PDB file of C-alpha atoms in Angstrom:
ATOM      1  CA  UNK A1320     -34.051 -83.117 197.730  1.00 52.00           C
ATOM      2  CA  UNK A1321     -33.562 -80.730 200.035  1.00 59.00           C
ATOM      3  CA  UNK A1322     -29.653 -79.850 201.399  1.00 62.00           C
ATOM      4  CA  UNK A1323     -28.980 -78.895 204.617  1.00 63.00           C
ATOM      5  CA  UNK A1324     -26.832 -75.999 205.640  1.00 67.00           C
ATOM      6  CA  UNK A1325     -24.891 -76.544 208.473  1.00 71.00           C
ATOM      7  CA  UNK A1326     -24.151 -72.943 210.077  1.00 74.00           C
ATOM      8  CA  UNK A1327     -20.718 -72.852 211.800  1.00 72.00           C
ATOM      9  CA  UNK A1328     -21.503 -72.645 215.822  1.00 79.00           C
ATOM     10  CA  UNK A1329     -18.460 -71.330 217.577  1.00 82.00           C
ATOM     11  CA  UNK A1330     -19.692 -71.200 220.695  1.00 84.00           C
ATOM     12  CA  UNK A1331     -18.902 -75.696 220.564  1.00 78.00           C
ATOM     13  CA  UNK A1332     -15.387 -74.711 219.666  1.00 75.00           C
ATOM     14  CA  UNK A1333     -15.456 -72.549 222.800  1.00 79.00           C
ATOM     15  CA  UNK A1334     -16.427 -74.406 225.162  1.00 78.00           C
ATOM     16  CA  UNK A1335     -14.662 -77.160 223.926  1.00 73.00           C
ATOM     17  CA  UNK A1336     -11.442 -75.244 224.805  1.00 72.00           C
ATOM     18  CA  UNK A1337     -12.487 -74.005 227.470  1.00 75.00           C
ATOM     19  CA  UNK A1338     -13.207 -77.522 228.486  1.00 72.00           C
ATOM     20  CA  UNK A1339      -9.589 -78.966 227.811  1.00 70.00           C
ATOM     21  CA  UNK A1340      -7.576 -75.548 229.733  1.00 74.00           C
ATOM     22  CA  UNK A1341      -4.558 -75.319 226.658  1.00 74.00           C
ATOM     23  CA  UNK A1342      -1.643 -73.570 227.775  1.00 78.00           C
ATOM     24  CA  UNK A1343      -1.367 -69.841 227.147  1.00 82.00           C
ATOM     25  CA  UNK A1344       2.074 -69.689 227.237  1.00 87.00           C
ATOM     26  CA  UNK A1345       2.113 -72.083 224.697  1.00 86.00           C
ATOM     27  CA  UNK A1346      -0.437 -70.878 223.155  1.00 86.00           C
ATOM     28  CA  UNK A1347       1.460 -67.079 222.710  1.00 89.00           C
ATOM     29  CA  UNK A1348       4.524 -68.937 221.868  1.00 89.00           C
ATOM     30  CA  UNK A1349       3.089 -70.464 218.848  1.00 90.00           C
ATOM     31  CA  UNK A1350       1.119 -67.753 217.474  1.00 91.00           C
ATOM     32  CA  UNK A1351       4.833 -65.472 217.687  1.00 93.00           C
ATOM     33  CA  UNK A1352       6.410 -68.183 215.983  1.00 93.00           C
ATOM     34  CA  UNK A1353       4.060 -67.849 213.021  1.00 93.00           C
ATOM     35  CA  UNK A1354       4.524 -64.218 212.807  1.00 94.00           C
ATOM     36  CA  UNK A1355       8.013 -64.504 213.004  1.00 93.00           C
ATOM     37  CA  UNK A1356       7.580 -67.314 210.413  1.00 92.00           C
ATOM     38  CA  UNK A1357       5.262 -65.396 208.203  1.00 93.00           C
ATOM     39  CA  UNK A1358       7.816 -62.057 208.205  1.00 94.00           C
ATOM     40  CA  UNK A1359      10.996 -64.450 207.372  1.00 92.00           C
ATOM     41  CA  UNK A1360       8.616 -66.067 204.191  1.00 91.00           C
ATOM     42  CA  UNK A1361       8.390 -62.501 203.092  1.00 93.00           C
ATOM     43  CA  UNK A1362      11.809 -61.486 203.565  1.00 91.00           C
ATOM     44  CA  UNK A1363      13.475 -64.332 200.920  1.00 91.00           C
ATOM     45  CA  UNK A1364      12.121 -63.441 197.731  1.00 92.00           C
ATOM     46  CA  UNK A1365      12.960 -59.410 198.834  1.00 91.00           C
ATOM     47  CA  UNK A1366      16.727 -60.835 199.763  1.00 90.00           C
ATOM     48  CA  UNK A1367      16.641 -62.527 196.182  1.00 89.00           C
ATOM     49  CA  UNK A1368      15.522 -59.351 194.619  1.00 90.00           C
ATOM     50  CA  UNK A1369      18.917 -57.427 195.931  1.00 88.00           C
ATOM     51  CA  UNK A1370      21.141 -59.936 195.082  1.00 88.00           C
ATOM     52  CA  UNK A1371      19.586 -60.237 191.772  1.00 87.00           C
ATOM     53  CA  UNK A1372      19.497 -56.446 191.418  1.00 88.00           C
ATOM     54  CA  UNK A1373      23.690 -56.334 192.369  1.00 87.00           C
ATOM     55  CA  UNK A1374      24.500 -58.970 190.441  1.00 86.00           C
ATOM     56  CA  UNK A1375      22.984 -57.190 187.461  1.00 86.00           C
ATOM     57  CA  UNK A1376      24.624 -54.016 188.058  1.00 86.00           C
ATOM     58  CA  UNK A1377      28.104 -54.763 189.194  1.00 85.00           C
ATOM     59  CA  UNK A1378      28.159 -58.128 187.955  1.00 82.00           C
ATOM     60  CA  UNK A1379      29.813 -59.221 190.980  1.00 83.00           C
ATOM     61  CA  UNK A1380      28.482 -61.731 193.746  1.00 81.00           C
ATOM     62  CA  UNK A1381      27.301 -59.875 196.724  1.00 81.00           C
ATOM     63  CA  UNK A1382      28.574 -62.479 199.545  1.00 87.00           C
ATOM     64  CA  UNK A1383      27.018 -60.386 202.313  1.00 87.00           C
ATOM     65  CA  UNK A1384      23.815 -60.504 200.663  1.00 86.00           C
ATOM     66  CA  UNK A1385      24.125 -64.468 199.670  1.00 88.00           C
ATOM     67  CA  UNK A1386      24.910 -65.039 203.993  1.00 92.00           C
ATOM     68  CA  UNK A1387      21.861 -62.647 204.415  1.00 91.00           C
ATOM     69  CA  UNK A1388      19.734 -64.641 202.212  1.00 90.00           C
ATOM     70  CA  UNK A1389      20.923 -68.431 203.527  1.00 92.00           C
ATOM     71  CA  UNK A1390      20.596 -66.881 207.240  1.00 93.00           C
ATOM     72  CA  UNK A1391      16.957 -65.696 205.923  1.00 92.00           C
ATOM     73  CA  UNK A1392      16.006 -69.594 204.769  1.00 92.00           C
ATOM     74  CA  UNK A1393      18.102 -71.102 207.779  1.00 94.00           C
ATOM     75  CA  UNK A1394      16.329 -69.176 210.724  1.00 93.00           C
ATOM     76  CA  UNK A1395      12.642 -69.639 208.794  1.00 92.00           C
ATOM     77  CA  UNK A1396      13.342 -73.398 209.000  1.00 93.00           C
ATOM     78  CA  UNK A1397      14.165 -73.499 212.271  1.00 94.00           C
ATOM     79  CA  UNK A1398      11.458 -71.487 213.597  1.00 92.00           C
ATOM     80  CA  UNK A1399       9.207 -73.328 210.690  1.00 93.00           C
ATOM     81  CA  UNK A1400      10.601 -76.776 212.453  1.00 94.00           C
ATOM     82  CA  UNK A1401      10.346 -75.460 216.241  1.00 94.00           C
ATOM     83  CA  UNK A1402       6.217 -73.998 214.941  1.00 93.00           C
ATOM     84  CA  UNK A1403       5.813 -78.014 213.737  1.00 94.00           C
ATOM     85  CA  UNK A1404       7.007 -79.444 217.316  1.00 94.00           C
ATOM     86  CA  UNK A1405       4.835 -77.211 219.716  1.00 91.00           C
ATOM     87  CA  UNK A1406       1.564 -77.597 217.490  1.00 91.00           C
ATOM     88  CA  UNK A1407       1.980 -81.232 217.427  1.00 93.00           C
ATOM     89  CA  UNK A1408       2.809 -81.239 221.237  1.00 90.00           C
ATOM     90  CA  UNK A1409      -0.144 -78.457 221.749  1.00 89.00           C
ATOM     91  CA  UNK A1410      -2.526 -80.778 219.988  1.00 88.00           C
ATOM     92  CA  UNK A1411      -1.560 -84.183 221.526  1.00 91.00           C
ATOM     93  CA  UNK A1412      -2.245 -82.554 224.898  1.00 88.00           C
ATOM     94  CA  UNK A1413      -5.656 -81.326 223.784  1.00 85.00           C
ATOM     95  CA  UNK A1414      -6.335 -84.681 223.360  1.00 88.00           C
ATOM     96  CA  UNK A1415      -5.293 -86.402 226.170  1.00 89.00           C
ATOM     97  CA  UNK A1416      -6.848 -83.801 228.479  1.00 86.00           C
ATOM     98  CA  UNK A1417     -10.261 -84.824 226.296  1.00 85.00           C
ATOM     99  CA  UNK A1418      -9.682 -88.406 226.073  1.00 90.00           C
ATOM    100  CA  UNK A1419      -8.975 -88.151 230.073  1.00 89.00           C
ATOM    101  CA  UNK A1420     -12.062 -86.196 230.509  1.00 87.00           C
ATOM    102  CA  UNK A1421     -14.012 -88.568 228.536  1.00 88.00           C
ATOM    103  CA  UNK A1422     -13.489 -91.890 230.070  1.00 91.00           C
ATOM    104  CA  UNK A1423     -13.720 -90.329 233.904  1.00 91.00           C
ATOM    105  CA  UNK A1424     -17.116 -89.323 232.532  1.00 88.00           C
ATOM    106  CA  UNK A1425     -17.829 -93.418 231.082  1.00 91.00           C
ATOM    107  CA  UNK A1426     -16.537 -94.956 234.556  1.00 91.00           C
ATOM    108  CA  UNK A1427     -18.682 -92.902 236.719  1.00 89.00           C
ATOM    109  CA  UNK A1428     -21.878 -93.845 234.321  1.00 86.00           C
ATOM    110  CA  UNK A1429     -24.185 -95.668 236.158  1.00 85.00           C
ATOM    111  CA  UNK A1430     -25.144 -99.359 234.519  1.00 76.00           C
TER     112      UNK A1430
END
């Protein structure tokens, strides 16, 4: 048997954006929010590395660096939480603006 290979065509993805208008503000907002996201999820294991690193040397508790490190994990949940909300809202009106689009086009079919 023969298999065959689908080639991604992203000129249907296109369009199909193009088609449904998404927000570019929201759009922007989102991608910053995963760069933000991304930098924080880099920043906690280099926060854990100084506080290990001072509590091996001095073996003393760094409280500035513990605050540093819970502010780290705090803000990247919020932003990770806030990232969740506007993808979810981002998609939902992707589909209504289809769905919409769609079922103008079945009422004005002709019978």
């Amino acid at each position: 048997m023969k298999e065959d290979k689908k080639t991604v065509n992203y000129k249907d993805l296109i369009s199909l954006l193009k088609a449904s208008n998404p927000g570019v503000k929201l759009i922007i907002a989102c991608v910053a929010l995963i760069l933000i996201e991304a930098v924080l999820g880099l920043l906690v294991p280099l926060q854990t590395k100084y506080l290990l690193d001072e509590l091996n040397l001095t073996s003393q508790l760094s409280w500035h660096l513990v605050f540093m490190l819970a502010g780290v994990l705090i803000i990247g949940s919020i932003a990770s939480g806030i990232l969740s909300y506007l993808l979810g809202l981002l998609g939902n009106k992707q589909k209504l603006k289809l769905r919409k689009k769609f079922f103008n086009h079945l009422i004005h079919l002709h019978i």
